[in-house]
XYZ file of C-alpha atoms in Angstrom:
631
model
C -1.094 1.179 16.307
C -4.483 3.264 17.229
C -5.250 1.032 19.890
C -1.384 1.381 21.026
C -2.089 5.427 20.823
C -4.834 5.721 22.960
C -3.003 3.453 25.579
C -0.186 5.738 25.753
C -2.653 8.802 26.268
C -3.460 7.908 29.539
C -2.721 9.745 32.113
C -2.325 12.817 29.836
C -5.040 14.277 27.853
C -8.458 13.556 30.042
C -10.798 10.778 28.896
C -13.764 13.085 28.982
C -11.768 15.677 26.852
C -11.570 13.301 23.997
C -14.726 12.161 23.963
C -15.714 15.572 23.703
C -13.269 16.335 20.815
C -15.420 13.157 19.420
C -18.746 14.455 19.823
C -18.022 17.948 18.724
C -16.468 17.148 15.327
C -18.066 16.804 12.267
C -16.360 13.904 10.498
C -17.515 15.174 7.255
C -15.934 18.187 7.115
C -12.529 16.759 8.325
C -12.317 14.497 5.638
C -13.825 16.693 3.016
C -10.763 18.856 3.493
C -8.773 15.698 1.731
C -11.589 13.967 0.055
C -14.951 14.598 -2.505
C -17.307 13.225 -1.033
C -21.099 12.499 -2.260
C -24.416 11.095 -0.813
C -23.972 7.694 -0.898
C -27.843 7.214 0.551
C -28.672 6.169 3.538
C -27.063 9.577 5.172
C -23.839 7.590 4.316
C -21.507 9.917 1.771
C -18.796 8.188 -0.259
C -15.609 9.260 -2.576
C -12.250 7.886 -3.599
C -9.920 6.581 -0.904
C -6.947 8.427 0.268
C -4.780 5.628 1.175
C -5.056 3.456 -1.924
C -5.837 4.485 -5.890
C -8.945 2.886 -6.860
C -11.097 3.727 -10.081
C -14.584 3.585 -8.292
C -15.403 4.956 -4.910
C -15.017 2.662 -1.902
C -14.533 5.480 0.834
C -17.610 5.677 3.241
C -18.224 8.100 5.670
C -21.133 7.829 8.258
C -21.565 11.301 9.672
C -24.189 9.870 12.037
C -21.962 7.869 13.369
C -18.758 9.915 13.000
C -16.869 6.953 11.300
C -14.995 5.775 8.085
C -14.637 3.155 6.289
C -13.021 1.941 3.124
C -14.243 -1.327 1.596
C -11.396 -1.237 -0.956
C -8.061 -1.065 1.469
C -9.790 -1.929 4.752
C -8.557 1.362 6.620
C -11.037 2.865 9.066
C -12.015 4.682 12.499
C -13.161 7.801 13.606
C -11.996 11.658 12.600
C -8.917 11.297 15.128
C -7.459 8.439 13.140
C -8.204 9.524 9.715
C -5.894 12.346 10.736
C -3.552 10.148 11.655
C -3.381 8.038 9.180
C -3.818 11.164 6.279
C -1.004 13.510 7.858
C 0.740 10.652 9.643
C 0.044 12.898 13.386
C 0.600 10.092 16.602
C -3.041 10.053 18.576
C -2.021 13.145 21.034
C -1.268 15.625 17.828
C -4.271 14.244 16.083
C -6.538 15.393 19.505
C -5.083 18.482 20.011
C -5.203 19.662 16.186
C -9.098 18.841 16.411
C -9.867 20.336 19.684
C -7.717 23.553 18.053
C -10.427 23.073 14.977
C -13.327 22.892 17.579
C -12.333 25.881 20.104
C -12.126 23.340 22.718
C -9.960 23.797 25.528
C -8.076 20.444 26.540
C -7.531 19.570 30.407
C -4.343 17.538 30.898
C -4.415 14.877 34.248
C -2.210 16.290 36.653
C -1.161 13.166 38.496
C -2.044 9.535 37.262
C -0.111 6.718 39.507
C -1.464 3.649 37.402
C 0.044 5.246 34.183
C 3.565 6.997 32.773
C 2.546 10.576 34.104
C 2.015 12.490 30.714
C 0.789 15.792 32.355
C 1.139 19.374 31.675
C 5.040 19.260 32.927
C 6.195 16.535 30.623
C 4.157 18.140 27.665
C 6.368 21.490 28.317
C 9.491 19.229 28.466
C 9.727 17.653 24.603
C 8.985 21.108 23.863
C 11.931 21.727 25.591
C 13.560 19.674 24.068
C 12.909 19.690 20.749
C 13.731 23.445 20.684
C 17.017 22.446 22.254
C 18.165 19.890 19.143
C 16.523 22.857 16.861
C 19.346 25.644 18.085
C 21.958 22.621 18.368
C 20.926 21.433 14.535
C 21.637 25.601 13.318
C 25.180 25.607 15.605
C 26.149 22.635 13.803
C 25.306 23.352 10.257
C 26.874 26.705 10.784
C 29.919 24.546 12.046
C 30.356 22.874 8.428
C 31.164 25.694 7.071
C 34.476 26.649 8.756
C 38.049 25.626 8.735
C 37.604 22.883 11.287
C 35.036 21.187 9.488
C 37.096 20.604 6.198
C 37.066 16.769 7.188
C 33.831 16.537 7.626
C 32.987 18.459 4.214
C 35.705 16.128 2.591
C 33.902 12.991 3.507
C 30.907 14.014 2.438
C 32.200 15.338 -0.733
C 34.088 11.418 -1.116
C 30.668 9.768 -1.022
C 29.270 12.017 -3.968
C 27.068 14.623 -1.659
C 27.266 18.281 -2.566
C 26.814 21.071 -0.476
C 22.723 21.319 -1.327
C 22.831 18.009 -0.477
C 24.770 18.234 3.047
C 22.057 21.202 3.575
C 19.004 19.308 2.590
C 19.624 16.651 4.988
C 20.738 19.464 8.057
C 24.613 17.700 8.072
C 26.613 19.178 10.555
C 29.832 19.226 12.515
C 31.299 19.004 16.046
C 33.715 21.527 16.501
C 37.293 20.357 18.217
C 36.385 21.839 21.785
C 34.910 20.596 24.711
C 32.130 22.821 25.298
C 31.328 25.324 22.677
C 27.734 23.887 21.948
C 26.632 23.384 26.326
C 27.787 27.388 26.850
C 25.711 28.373 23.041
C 23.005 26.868 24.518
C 23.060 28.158 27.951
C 23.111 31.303 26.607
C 19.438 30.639 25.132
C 18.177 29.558 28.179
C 18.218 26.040 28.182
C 19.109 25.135 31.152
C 21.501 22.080 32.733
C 19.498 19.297 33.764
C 17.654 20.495 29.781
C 20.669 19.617 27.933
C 21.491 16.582 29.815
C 18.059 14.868 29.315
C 18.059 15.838 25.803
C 21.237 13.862 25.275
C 23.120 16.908 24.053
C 25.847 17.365 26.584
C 27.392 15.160 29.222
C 28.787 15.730 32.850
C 32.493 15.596 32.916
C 34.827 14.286 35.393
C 35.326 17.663 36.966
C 31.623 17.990 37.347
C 30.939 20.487 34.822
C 28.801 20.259 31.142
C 30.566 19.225 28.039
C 29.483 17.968 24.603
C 28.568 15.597 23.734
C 30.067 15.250 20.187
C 32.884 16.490 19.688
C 35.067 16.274 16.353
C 32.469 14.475 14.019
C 30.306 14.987 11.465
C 26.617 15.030 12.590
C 22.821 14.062 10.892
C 20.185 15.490 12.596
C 17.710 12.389 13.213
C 13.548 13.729 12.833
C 10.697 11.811 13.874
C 7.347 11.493 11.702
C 6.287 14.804 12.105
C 10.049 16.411 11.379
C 11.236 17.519 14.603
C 14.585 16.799 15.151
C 15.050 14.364 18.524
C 18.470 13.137 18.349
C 21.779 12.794 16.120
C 24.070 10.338 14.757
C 27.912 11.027 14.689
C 30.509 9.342 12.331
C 34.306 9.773 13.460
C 36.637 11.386 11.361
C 40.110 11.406 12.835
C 42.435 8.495 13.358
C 42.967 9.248 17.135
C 39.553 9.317 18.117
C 39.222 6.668 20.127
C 35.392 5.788 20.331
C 33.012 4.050 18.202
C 32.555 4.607 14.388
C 29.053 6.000 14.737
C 27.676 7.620 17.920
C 24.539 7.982 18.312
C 21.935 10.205 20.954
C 21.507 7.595 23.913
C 17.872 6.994 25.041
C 15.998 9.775 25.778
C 12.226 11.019 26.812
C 12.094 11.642 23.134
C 14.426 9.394 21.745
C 14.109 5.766 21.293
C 16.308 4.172 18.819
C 14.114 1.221 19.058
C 11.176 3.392 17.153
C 13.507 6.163 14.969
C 14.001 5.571 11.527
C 16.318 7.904 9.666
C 14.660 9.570 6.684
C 11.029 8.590 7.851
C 10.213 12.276 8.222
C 11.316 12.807 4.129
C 10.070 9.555 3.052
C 6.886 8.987 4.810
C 4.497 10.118 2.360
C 6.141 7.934 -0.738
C 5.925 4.849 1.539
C 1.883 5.952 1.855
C 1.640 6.426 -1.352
C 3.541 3.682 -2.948
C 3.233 1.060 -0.355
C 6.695 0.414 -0.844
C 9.860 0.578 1.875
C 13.131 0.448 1.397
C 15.372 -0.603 4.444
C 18.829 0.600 4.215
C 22.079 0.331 6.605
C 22.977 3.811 7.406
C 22.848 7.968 6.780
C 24.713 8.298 3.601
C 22.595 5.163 2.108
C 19.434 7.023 3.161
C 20.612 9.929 1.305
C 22.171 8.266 -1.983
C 18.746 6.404 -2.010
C 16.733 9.651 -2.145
C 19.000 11.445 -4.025
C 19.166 8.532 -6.821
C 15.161 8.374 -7.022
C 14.722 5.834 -4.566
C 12.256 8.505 -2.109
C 11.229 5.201 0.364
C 14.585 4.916 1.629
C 14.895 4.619 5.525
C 17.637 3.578 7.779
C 17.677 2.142 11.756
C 19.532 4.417 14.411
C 22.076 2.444 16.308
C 20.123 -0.474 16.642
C 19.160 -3.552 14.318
C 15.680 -3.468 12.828
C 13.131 -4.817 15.241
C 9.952 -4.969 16.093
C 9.133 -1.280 16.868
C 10.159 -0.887 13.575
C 8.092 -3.022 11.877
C 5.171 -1.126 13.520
C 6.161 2.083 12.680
C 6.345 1.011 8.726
C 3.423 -0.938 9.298
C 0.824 2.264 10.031
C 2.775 4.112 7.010
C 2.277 1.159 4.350
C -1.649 0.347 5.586
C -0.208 -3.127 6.174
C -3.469 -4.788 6.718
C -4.902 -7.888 5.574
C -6.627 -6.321 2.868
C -3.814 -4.045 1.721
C -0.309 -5.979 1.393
C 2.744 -3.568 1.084
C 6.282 -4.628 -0.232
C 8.982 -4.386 2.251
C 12.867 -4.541 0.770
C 15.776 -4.897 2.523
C 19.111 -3.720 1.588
C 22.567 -5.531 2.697
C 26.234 -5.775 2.048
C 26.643 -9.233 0.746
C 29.587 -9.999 2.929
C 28.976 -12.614 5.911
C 27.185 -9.710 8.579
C 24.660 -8.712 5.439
C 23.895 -12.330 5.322
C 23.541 -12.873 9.149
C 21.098 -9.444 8.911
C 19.066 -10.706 5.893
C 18.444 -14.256 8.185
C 17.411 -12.049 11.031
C 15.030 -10.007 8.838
C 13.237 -12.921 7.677
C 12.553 -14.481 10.988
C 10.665 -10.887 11.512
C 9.111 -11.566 8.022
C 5.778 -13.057 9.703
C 5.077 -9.762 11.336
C 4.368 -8.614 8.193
C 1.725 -9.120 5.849
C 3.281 -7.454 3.337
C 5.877 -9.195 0.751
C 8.921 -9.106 1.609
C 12.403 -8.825 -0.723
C 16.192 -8.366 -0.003
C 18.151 -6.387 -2.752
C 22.126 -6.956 -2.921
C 24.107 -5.462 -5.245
C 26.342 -8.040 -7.249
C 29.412 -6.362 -6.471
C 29.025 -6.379 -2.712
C 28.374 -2.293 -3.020
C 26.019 -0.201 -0.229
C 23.553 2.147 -1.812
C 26.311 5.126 -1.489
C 29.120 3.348 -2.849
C 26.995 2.034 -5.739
C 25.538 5.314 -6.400
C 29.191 6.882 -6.315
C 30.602 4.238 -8.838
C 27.795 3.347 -11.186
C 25.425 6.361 -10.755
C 21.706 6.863 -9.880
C 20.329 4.431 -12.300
C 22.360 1.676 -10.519
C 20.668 2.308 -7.777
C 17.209 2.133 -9.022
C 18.416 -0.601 -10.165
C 19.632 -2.309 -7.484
C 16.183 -2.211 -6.151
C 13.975 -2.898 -8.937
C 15.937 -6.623 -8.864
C 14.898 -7.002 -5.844
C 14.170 -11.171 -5.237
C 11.825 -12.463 -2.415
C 13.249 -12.678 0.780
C 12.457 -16.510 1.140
C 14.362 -17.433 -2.304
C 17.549 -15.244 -0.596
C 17.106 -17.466 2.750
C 16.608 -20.616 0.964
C 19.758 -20.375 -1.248
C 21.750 -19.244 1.848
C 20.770 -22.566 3.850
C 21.398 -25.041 0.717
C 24.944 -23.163 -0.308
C 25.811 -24.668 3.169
C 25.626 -28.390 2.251
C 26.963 -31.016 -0.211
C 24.363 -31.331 -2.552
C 26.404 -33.984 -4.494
C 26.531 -36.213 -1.041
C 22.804 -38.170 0.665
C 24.018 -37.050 3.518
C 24.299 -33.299 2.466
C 20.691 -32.979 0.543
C 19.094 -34.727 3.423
C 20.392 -32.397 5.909
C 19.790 -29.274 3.200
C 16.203 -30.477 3.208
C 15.857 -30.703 6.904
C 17.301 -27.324 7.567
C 15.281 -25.474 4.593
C 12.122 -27.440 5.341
C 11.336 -24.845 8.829
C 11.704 -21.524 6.211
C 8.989 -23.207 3.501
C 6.983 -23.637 6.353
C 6.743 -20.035 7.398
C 6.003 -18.608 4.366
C 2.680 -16.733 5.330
C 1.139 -17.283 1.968
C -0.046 -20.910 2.263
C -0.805 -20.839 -1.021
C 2.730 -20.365 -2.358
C 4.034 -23.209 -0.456
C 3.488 -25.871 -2.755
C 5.329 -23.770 -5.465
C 8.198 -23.501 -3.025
C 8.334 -27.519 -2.384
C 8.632 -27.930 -5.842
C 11.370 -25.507 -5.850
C 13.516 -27.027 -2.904
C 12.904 -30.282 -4.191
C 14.623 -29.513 -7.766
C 17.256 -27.331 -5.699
C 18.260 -29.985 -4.193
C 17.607 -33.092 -6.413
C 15.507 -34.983 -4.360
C 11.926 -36.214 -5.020
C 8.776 -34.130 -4.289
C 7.310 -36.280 -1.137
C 9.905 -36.448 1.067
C 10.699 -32.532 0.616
C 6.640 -32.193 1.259
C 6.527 -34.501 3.907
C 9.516 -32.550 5.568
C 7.881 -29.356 4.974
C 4.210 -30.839 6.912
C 6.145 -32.189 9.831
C 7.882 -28.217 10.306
C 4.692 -26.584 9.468
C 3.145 -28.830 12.244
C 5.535 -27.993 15.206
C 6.305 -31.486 15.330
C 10.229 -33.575 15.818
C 11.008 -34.764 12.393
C 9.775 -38.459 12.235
C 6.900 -37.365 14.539
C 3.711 -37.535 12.782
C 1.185 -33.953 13.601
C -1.877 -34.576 15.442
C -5.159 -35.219 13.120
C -7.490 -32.441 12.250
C -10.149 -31.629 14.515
C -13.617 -32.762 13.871
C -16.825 -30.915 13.637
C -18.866 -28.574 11.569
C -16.833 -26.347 9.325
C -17.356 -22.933 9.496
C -20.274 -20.906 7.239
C -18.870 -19.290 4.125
C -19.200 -15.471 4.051
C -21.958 -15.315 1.494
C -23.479 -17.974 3.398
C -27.029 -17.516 5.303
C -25.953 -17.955 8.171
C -23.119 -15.850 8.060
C -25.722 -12.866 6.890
C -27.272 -12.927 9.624
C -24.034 -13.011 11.938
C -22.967 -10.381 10.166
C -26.755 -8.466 10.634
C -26.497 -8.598 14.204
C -22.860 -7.385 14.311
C -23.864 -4.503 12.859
C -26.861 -3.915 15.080
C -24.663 -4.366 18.103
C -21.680 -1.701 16.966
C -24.815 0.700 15.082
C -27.523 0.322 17.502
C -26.276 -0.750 20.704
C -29.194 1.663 22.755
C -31.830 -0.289 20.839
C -30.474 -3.835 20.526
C -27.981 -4.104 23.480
C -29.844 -6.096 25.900
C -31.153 -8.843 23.456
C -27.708 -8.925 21.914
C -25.836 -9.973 24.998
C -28.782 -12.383 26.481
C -27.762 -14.270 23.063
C -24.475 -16.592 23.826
C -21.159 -16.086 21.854
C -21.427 -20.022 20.789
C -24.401 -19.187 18.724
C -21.828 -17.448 16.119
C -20.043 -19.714 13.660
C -17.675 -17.827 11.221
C -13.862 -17.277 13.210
C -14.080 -13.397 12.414
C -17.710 -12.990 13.517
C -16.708 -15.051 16.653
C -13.906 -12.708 16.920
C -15.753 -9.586 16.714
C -18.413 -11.037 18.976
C -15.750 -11.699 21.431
C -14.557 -8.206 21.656
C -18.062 -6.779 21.849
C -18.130 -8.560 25.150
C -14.716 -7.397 25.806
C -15.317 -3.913 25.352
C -18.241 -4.206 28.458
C -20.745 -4.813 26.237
C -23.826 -3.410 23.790
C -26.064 -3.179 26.299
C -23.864 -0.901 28.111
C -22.598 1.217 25.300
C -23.927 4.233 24.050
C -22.859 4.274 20.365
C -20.814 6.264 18.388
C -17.618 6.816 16.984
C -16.050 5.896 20.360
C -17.880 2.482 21.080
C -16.993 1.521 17.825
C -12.884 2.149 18.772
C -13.583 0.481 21.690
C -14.570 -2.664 19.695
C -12.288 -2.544 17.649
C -9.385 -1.992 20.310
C -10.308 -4.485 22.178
C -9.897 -6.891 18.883
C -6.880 -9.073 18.900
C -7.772 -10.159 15.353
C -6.672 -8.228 12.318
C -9.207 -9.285 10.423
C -11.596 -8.566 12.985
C -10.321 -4.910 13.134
C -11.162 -4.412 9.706
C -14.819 -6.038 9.816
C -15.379 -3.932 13.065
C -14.568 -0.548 10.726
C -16.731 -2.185 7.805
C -19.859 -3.168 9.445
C -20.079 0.245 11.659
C -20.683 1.896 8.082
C -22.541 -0.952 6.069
C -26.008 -0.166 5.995
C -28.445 -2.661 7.477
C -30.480 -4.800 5.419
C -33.918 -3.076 6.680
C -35.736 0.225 5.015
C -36.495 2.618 7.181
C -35.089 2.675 10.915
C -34.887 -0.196 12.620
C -36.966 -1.629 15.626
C -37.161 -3.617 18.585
C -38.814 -6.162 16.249
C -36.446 -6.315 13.586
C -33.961 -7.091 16.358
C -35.627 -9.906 17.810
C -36.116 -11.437 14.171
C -32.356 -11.067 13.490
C -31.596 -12.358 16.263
C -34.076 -15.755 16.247
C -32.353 -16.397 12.889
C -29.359 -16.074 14.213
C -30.170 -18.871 16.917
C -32.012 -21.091 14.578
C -29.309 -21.184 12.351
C -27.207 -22.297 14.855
C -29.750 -24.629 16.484
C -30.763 -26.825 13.281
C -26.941 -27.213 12.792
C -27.235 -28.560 16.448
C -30.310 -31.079 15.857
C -28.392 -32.038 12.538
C -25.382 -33.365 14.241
C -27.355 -34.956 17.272
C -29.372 -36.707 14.608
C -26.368 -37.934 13.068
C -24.698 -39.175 16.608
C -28.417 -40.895 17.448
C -28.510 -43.124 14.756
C -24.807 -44.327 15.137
C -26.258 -45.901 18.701
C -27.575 -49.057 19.006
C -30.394 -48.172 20.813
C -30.850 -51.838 22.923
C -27.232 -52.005 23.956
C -26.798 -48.691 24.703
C -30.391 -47.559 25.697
C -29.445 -45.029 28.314
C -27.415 -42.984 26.295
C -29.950 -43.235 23.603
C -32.840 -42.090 25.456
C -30.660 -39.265 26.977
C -29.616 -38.298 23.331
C -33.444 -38.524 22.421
C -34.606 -36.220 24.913
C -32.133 -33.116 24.318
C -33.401 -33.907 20.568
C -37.334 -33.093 21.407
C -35.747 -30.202 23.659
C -33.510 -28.851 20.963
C -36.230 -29.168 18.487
C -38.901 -27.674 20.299
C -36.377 -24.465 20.604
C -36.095 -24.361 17.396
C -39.847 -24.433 16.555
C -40.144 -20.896 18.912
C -37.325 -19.410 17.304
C -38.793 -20.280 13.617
C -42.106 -18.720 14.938
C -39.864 -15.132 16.467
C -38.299 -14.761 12.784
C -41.068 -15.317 10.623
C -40.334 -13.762 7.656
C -36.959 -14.117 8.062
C -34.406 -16.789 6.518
């Protein structure tokens, strides 16, 4: 998501601007306005992290570097992000509130062809805008309240919401004309071309303004930050003749794709209980909330996607270190079924858990909550079941089970969802499971489950492992000193940048290192960098790993295994281990593939073989001599 926010700043706030924002704020004090922090040595400080509860400190802040880092929930980046991921600000708020802190003036590009022009026009427009669904929100609340509106009132009164209710969630109605709300507005200035671009009113056939909505009962729809961008409409009267719910079409600041309903109430309990609860529609959202259930968010018009996902991914810190739980809420007719199948094909785009609640009578969150209470709700969501075991049982309830023919084809069709499971660990548990499920013995089940997992036609058997060297364990030697020069490279690219890209990316063993490595060389290069918070979000952007991400944010922070500062020697002795390690693992193997020649029938190959040996073992003799002292 960070790396997505700087993307979509091009074009607006200058490049050089935010570097300067960068350079001229102290990390320390931004984060000391949320967290203790304490000298951690080193120059380092450290306290207890805000995104996760944790007994012992694992929060580290680098002021030298003006980064963070928590060891504990993997989070980390530079002051801009910590704001966004503390007060849940998108990249541009999180700039301007520091340059605001820092008396700096931003500059805004005034025309950028290779991006979506984000200049000083478009900035005044959602301001427009959003002060245009502010004054439409107050004309419609006030709306509620008079004769007209008695329907609306009515069917919020039928689904068990009061009128503290209707006002904490900004309901509203539509009155019965054509173009009360366009002329209200007019009259404050917004102008024609305003109201049509924010959605709010519509050219008619006669070519003048009307409304939009007209004759329905509104919810104001707020982004993360609780400005109101759009509104959904449920119909009320028998004769009107359009959909059920209406919502805002797309707008410059509305994209159904990305809005969540309630986000801007819940936000903070998803943060803080790493918890989300997906629900179909407004009054759900509400009955949720009001019932205790604060994590409660609905989609807009529009089925849950991937926009989604990433929205609720940056508010649960769904990382590989920090694993959310994700629940999904449907009617248990045949639609709620066909929605629950859906969500867990988007299941891998988590790395949270994910669960499906469904209430036993077929009941919504609103109707539950109207016929059994709040506890019933709470309830309905505390028996919550993993969202495999719900897709599993839906694919087997289709089949025979008493029939061959009906387990075998059970099996085949279930097979593809064991497979996906993201936790590899848990499959075996759940080929035990469809195996007893359906009757059938373990190894055919498993077997069925390898060929899916594979990407292979059933009956085809999946191409053999690879061969060669596995890769170092983290605690292994080798991977120290991958891991050293990592950190030299993102912490010292000035001093170790030129030796650090003469050294190839083969020479690095461990996937994550190799992944890391590989965006260091992405990113342009140490030698080329200048250090800092913004060569380390550089790195880190230009990671396609999430596990890499998370290293990059660790080992900008981790001290270096030196007292004292480091030098141009220490470099070049980190760096000769690093190539001997990788060197003896070379002679090892060509040792290995020399002695499995026969020597008199093969002699040329032999000889060949020999002579890269002396050569590979002669390199290694100069590197042992560079990092003396070392391994």
């Amino acid at each position: 998501m960070y790396a997505e926010g700087v993307a979509e700043m091009a074009g607006r706030i200058r490049d050089e601007d935010i570097a300067l924002v960068r350079e001229r704020t102290s990390i320390a004090e931004v984060i000391s306005d949320t967290v203790t922090l304490k000298s951690a040595g080193g120059g380092n400080l450290k306290g207890l992290c805000p995104f996760h509860d944790e007994k012992s400190p694992s929060f580290n802040v680098s002021p030298a570097r003006n980064v963070w880092y928590c060891f504990g929930c993997g989070a980390g980046g530079d002051a801009i992000k910590f704001l966004m991921d503390a007060e849940h600000l998108s990249f541009v708020e999180s700039v301007e509130r520091l340059a605001d802190r820092a008396g700096i003036q931003l500059r805004y590009v005034e025309d950028d062809r290779s991006a979506p022009r984000r200049d000083r026009s478009q900035q005044g427009q959602r301001q427009r805008l959003v002060a245009a669904h502010a004054a439409a929100v107050d004309f419609y609340r006030a709306q509620l309240s008079t004769a007209g509106a008695r329907p609306a009132r009515e069917f919020l009164a039928r689904r068990g919401f009061d009128r503290a209710a209707a006002e904490r969630y900004g309901c509203g109605f539509a009155p019965d004309a054509w173009d009360l709300l366009t002329k209200h507005l007019r009259q404050q200035g917004f102008t024609h071309d305003e109201l049509v671009t924010a959605g709010l009113s519509r050219p008619a056939r006669s070519g003048s303004l009307i409304d939009r909505f007209r004759r329905r009962l509104l919810w104001p729809i707020r982004d993360l930050t609780g400005d109101v961008i759009g509104f959904g409409a449920r119909k009320l009267f028998d004769d009107d003749d359009g959909p059920k719910y209406l919502n805002t079409p797309e707008t410059p600041i509305y994209k159904k794709s990305h809005v969540l309903y309630g986000i801007d109430q819940a936000k903070r309990e998803i943060a803080k209980q790493g918890k989300v609860v997906v629900v179909e529609g407004y009054t759900d959202v509400m009955a949720c909330h009001l019932a205790g259930v604060s994590t409660a968010v609905a989609t807009c018009g529009t089925a849950f996607g991937a926009d989604h996902i990433g929205v609720l991914r940056r508010l649960l810190l769904d990382t590989d270190a920090v694993a959310g739980e994700i629940i999904f809420t449907f009617d248990g007719d045949a639609a709620g079924q066909k929605a629950a199948l859906r969500a867990f094909e988007d299941d891998q785009r988590f790395v949270g858990r994910t669960f499906i609640a469904v209430s036993p009578d077929n009941m919504d969150p609103c109707e539950l909550r109207l016929a059994k209470g709040d506890l019933a709700v709470r309830d309905l969501v505390a028996r919550r079941e993993p969202l495999v075991d719900f897709a599993l049982r839906h694919v087997i309830n289709r089949y025979d089970l008493d029939t061959v023919d009906g387990r075998v084809e059970a099996m085949r069709r279930a097979a593809p969802l064991v497979a996906k499971i993201k936790d590899r660990e848990k499959r075996p548990e759940y080929v035990r499971k469809l195996a007893g499920d359906l009757g059938m013995e373990i190894e055919p089940v498993q077997r069925a489950v390898l060929t899916a997992a594979s990407g292979h036609p059933a009956g085809e058997p999946a191409a053999p492992a690879r061969s060669g060297p596995a890769a170092p364990t983290v605690d292994s030697p080798q991977s120290m000193v991958e891991r050293e020069a990592l950190k030299l490279a993102l912490q010292e690219p000035v001093l170790a940048g030129p030796m650090f890209d003469a050294v190839e990316a083969g020479e690095y063993r461990h996937p994550v290192h190799v992944a890391v490595r590989a965006a260091i060389a992405a990113a342009g290069g140490a030698a080329a960098a200048t250090g800092g918070a913004v060569w380390i979000e550089q790195v880190r952007d230009a990671c396609d790993d999430l596990a890499g991400q998370a290293l990059v944010g660790e080992l900008a922070v981790e001290p270096l295994r030196i007292d004292g500062e480091p030098d141009p020697r220490y470099v070049t002795v980190t760096l000769a281990q690093l190539q001997w390690g990788s060197v003896t693992g070379r002679i090892k193997d060509l040792k290995s593939k020399i002695q499995r020649i026969n020597p008199v029938s093969n002699k040329d190959e032999y000889f060949a073989l020999f002579g890269e040996l002396l050569s590979l073992e002669q390199h290694a003799r100069a590197l042992r001599e560079q990092a003396a002292g070392g391994l």
